[in-house]
mmCIF file of C-alpha atoms in Angstrom:
data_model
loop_
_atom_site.group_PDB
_atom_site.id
_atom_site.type_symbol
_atom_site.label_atom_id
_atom_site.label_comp_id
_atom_site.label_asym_id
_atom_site.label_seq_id
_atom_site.Cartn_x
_atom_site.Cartn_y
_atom_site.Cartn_z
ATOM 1 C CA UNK M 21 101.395 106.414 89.897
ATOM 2 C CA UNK M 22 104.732 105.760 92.170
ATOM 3 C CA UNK M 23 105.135 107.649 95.256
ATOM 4 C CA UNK M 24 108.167 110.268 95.212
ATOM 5 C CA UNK M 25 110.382 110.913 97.867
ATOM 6 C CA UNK M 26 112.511 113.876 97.693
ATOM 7 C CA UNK M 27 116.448 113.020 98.201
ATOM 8 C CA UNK M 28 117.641 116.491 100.692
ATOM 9 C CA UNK M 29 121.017 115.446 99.941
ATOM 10 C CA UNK M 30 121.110 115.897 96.195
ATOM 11 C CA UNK M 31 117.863 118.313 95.788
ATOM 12 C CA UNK M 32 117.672 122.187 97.004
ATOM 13 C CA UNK M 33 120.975 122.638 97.950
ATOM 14 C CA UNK M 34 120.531 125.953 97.161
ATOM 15 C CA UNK M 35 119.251 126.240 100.479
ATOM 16 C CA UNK M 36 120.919 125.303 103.736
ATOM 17 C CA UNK M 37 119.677 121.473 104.630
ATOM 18 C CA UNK M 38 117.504 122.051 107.236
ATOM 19 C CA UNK M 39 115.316 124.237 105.301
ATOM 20 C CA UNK M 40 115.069 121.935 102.608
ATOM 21 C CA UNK M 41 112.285 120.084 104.371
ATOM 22 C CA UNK M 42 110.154 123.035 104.214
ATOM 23 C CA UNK M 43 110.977 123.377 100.721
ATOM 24 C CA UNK M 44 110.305 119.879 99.789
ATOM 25 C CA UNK M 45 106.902 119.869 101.316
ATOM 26 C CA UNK M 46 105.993 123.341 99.858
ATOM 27 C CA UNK M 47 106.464 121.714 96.425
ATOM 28 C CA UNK M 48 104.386 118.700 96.951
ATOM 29 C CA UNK M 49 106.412 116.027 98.301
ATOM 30 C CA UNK M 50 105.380 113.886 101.297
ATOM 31 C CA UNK M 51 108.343 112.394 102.130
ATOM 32 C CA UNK M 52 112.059 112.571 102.418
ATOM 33 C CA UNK M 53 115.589 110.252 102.145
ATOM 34 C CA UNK M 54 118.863 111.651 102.260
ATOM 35 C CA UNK M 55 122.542 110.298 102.671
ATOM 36 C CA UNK M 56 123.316 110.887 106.223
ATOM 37 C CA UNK M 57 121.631 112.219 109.265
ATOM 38 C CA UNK M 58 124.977 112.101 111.352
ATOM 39 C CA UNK M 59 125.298 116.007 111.456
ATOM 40 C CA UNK M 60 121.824 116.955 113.613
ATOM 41 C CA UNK M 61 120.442 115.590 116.486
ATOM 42 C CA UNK M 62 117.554 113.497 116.049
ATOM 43 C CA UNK M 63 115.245 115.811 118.065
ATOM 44 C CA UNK M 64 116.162 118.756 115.461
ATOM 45 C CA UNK M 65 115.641 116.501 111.993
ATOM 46 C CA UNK M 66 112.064 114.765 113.676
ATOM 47 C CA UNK M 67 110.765 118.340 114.156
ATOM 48 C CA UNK M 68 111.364 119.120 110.847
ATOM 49 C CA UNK M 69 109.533 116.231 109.776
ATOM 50 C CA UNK M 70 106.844 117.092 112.316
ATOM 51 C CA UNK M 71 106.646 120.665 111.235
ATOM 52 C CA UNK M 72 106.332 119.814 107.416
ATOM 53 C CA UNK M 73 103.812 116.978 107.279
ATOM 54 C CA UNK M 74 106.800 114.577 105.969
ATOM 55 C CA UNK M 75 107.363 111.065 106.294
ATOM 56 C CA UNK M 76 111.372 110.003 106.630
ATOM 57 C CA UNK M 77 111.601 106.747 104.135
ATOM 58 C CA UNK M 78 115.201 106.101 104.165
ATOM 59 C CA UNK M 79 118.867 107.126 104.990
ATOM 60 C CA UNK M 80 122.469 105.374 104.739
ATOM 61 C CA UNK M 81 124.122 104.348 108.131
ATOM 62 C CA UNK M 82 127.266 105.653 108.143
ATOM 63 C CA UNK M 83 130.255 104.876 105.738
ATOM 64 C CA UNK M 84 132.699 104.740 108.809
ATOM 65 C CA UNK M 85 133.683 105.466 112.022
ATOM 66 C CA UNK M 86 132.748 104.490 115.982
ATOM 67 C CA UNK M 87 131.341 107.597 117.169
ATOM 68 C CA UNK M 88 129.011 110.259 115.770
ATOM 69 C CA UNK M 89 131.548 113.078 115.187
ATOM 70 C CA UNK M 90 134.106 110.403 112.959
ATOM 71 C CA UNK M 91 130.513 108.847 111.276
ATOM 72 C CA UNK M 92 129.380 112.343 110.489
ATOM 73 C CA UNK M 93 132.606 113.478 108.628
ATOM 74 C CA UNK M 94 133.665 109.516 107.231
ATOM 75 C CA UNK M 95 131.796 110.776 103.848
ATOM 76 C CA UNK M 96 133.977 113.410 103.300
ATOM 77 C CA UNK M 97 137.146 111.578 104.199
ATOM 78 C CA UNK M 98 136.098 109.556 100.990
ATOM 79 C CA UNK M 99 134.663 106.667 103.052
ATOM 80 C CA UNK M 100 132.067 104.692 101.178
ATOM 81 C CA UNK M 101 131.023 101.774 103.603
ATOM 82 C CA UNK M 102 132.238 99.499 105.951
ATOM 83 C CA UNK M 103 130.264 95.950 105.558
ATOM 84 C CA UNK M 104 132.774 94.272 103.071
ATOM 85 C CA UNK M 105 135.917 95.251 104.812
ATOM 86 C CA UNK M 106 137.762 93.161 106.986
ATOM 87 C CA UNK M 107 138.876 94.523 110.148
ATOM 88 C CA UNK M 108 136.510 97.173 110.304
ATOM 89 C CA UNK M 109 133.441 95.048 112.208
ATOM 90 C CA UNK M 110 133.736 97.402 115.127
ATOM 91 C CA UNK M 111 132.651 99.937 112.706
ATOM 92 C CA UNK M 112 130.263 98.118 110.764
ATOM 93 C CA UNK M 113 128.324 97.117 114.385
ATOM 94 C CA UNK M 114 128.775 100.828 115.883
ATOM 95 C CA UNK M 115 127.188 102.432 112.838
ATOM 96 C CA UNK M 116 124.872 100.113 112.240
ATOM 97 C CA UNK M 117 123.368 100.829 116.087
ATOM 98 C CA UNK M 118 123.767 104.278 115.156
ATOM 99 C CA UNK M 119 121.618 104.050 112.654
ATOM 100 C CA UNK M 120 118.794 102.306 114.555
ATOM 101 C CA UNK M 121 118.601 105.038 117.353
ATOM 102 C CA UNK M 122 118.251 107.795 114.307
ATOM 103 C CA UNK M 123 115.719 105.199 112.584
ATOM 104 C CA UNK M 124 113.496 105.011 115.618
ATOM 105 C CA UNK M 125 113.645 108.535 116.218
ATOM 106 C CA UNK M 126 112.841 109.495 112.356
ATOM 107 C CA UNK M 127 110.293 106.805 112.295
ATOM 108 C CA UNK M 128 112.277 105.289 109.782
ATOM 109 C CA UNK M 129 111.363 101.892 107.993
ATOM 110 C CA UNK M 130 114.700 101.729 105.785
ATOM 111 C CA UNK M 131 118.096 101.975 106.478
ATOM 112 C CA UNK M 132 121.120 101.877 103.467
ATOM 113 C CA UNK M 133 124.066 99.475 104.336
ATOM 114 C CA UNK M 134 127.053 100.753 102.237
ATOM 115 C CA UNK M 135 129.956 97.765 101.583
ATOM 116 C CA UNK M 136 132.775 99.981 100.987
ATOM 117 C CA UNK M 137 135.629 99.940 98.754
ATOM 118 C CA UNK M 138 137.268 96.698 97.543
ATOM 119 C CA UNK M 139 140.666 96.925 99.224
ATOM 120 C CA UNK M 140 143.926 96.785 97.266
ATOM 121 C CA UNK M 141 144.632 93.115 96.548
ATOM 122 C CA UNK M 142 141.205 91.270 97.147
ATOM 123 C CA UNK M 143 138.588 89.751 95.519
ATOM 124 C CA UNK M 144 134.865 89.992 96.139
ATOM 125 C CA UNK M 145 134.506 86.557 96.270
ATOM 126 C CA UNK M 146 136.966 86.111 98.891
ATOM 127 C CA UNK M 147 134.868 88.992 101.015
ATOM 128 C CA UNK M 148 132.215 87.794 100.425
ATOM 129 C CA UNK M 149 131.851 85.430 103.311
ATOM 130 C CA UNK M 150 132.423 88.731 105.495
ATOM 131 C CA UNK M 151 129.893 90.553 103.625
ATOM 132 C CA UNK M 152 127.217 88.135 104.285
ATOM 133 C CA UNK M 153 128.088 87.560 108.117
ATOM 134 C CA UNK M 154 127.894 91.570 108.282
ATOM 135 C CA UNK M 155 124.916 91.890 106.966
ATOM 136 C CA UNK M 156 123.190 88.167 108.722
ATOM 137 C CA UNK M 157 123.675 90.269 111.747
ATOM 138 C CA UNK M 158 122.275 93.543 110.324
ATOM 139 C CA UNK M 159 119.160 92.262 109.607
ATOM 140 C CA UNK M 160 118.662 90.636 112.916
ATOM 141 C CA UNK M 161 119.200 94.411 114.937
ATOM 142 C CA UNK M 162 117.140 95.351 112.265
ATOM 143 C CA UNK M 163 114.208 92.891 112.648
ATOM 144 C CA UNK M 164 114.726 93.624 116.918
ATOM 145 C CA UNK M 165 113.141 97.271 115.949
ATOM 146 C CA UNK M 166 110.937 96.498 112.916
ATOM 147 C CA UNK M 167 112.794 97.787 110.372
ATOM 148 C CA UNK M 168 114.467 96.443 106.819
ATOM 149 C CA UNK M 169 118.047 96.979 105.566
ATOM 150 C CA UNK M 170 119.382 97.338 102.590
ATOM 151 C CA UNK M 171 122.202 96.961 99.740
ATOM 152 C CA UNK M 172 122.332 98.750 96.776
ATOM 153 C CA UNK M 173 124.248 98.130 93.675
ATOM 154 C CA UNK M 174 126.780 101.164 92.787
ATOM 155 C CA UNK M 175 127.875 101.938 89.084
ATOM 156 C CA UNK M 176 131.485 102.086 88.814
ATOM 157 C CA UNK M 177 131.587 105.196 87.203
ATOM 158 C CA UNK M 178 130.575 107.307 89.903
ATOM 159 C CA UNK M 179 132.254 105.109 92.592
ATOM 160 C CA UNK M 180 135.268 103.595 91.471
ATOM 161 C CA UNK M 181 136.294 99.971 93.141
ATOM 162 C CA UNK M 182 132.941 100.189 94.888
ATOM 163 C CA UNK M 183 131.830 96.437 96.273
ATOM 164 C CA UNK M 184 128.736 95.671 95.020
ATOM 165 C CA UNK M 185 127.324 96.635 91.200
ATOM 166 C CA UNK M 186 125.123 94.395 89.791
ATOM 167 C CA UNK M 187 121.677 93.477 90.807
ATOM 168 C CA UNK M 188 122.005 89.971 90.593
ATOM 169 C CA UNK M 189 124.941 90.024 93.278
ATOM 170 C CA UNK M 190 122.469 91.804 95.628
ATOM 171 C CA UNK M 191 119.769 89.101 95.283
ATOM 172 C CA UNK M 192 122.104 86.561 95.564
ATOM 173 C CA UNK M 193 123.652 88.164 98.391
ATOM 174 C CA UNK M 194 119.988 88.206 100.068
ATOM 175 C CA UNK M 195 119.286 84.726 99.109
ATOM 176 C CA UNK M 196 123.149 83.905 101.138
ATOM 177 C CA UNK M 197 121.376 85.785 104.097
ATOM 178 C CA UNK M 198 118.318 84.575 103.820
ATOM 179 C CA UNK M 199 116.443 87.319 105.914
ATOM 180 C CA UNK M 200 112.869 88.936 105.448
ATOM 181 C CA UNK M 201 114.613 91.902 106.747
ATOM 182 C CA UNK M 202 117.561 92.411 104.043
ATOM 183 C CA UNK M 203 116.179 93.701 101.064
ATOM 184 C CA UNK M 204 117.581 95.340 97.682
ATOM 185 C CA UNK M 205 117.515 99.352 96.783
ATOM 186 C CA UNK M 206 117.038 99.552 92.906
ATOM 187 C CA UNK M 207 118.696 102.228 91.534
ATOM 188 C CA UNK M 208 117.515 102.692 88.055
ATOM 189 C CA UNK M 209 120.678 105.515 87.125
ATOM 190 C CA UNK M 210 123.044 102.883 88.309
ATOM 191 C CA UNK M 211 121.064 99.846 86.886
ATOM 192 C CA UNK M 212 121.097 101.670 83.344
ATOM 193 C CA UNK M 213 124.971 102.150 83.499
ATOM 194 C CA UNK M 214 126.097 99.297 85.061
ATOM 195 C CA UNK M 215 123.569 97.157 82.959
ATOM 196 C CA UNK M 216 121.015 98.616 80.570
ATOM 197 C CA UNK M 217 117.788 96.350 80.057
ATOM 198 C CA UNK M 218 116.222 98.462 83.323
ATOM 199 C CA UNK M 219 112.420 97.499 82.019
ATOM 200 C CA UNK M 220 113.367 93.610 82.095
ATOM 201 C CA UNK M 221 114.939 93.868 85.326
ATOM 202 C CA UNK M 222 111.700 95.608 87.120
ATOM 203 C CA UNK M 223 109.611 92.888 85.685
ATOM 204 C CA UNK M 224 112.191 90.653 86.960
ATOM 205 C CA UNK M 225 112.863 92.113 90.368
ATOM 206 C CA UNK M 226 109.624 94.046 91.899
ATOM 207 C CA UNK M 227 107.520 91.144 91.348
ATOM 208 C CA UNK M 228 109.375 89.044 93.993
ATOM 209 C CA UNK M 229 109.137 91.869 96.957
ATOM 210 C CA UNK M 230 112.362 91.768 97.521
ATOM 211 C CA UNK M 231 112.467 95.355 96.273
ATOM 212 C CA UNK M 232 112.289 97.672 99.237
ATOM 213 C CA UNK M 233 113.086 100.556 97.590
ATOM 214 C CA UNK M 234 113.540 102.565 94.001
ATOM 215 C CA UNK M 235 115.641 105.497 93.102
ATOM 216 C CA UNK M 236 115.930 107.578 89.751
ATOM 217 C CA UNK M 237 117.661 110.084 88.201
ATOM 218 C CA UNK M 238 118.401 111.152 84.377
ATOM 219 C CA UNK M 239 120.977 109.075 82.752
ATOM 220 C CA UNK M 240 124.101 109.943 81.927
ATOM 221 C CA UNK M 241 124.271 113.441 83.661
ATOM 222 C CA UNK M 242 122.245 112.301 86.698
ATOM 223 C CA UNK M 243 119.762 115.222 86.258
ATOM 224 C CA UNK M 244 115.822 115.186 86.129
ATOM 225 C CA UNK M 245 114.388 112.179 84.968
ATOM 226 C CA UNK M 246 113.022 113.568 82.279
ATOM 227 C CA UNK M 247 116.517 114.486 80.670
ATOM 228 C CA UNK M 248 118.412 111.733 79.270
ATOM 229 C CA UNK M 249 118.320 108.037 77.707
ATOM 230 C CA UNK M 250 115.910 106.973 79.908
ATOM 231 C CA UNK M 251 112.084 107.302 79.103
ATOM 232 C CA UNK M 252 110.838 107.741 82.798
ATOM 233 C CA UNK M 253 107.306 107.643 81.999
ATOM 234 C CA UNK M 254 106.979 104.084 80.440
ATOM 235 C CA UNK M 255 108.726 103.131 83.486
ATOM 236 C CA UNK M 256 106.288 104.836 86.188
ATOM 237 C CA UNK M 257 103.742 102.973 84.400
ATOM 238 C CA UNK M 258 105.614 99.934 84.478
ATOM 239 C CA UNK M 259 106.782 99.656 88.122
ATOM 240 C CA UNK M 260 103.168 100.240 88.568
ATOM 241 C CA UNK M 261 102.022 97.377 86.777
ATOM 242 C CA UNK M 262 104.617 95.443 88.444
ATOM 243 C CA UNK M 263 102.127 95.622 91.850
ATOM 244 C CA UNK M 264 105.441 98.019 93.050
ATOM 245 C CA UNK M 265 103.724 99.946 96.097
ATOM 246 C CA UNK M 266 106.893 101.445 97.983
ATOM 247 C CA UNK M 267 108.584 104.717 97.167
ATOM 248 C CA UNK M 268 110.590 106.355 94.630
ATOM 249 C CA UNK M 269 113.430 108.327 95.824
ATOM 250 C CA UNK M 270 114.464 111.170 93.387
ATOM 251 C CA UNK M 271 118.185 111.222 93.899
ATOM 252 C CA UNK M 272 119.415 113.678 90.764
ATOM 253 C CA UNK M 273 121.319 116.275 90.952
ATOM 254 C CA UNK M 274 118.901 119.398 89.675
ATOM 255 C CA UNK M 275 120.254 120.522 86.307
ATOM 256 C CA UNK M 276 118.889 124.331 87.474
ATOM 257 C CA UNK M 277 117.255 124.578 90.436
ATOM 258 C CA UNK M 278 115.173 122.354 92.037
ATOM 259 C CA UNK M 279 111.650 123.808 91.799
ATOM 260 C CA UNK M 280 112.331 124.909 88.154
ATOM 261 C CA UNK M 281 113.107 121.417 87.352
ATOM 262 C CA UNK M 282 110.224 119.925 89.032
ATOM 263 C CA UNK M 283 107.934 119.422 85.607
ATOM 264 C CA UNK M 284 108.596 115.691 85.130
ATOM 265 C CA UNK M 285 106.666 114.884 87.889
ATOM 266 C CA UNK M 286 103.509 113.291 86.698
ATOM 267 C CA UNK M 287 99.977 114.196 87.386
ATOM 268 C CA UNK M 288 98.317 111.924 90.344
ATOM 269 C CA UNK M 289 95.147 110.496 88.552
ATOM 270 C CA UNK M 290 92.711 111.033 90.979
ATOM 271 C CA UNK M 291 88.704 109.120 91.117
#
């Protein structure tokens, strides 16, 4: 059975963040990911960890800016990444550093590299060249503190004119790279949207390890898994058969409270 990691970002936000991790670990969960950090030190956000028994398994660096005030408030400006966009390598660097220093506090293996918006005018093929550069040097700050990055293909739907959507452009991005340290985050809401065919592309994808991460959420309304087109539980037993040993981040947005939704969560089998 997959591992689940509760997203803080998109779950309980009925309560105030930093009593979600209590929350999450009351219900069963032992570990966390979430957007950004950017808003708490690290000192307060390792505590909670600490206090609840939770492992931190991923977070984005952030979508903009050069110190932590602009990085924590770049979301909310409508900021969506940095990577692909030319002139903003100052950026790119600063939050990617950023990043690190919150990894390494959290104890964090995994850190989300957003690629931003394509501008007004260009092409992803001619930023591509950029892109890869970006994220050659990523991986190697990365690798200095034993930790992975990663790029995840966005649905268009939910992020208009957002870089990077299909999951072959992500592998082929890696294989432009070439780093053990760059890895994909599979996003099965986005995969079904963007593409459709999401059993074919785990058997495809998870067998290579290139994989570093999963996500779900119901498809189209982005609530539980267990609402929606998607039939979750042929999939849990097929990322399992896959060898798939990493964790499942549960990014949905609850469709009526978090705990009440909290019934498609299977059963561990246990000896």
């Amino acid at each position: 059975m997959p591992q689940f990691a509760a997203n803080l970002s998109l779950m309980y936000t009925e309560l105030p963040f930093l009593e979600r991790f209590a929350a999450a670990a009351s219900d069963g969960f032992s570990a966390v990911e979430y957007l950004f950090p950017y808003a708490f030190a690290p000192a307060e956000l390792a505590a909670r960890l600490r206090a609840n028994g939770l492992r931190q398994v991923l977070f984005n660096a952030p979508p903009a800016g050069l110190e932590r005030t602009a990085m924590a408030s770049a979301w909310e400006q409508g900021a969506r990444g940095t990577a692909a966009l030319p002139g903003r390598e100052a950026e790119f660097r600063a939050g990617v550093l950023e990043a690190l220093r919150y990894a390494q506090a959290l104890d964090c293996p995994r850190i989300h590299l957003m690629a931003g918006l394509l501008p007004a005018g260009s092409t992803r093929q001619a930023l591509e060249p950029l892109l890869v550069a970006n994220l050659r040097w990523a991986a190697a700050q990365a690798a200095a503190q034993g930790c992975q990055v990663l790029i995840e293909p966005i649905n268009l739907r939910d992020m208009p004119g957002y870089f990077l959507n299909r999951q072959d452009h992500a592998h082929a991005l890696l294989d432009a790279v070439d780093s053990p340290h760059l890895k994909v985050q599979m996003d099965l809401y986005h995969c079904q949207i963007v593409e459709g065919d999401v059993a074919t592309k785990l058997r495809q994808y998870l067998p290579t390890g290139r994989v570093a991460h999963l996500q779900i959420a119901g498809v189209p309304e982005r609530h539980e898994p267990d609402r929606g087109e998607l039939h979750y539980p042929y999939l849990f037993d097929l990322i399992d058969a896959c060898g798939y040993s990493g964790w499942v981040g549960c990014e949905y947005r609850p469709a009526a409270g978090t705990r009440a939704g909290l019934g498609w969560r299977p059963v561990r089998k246990t000896a």
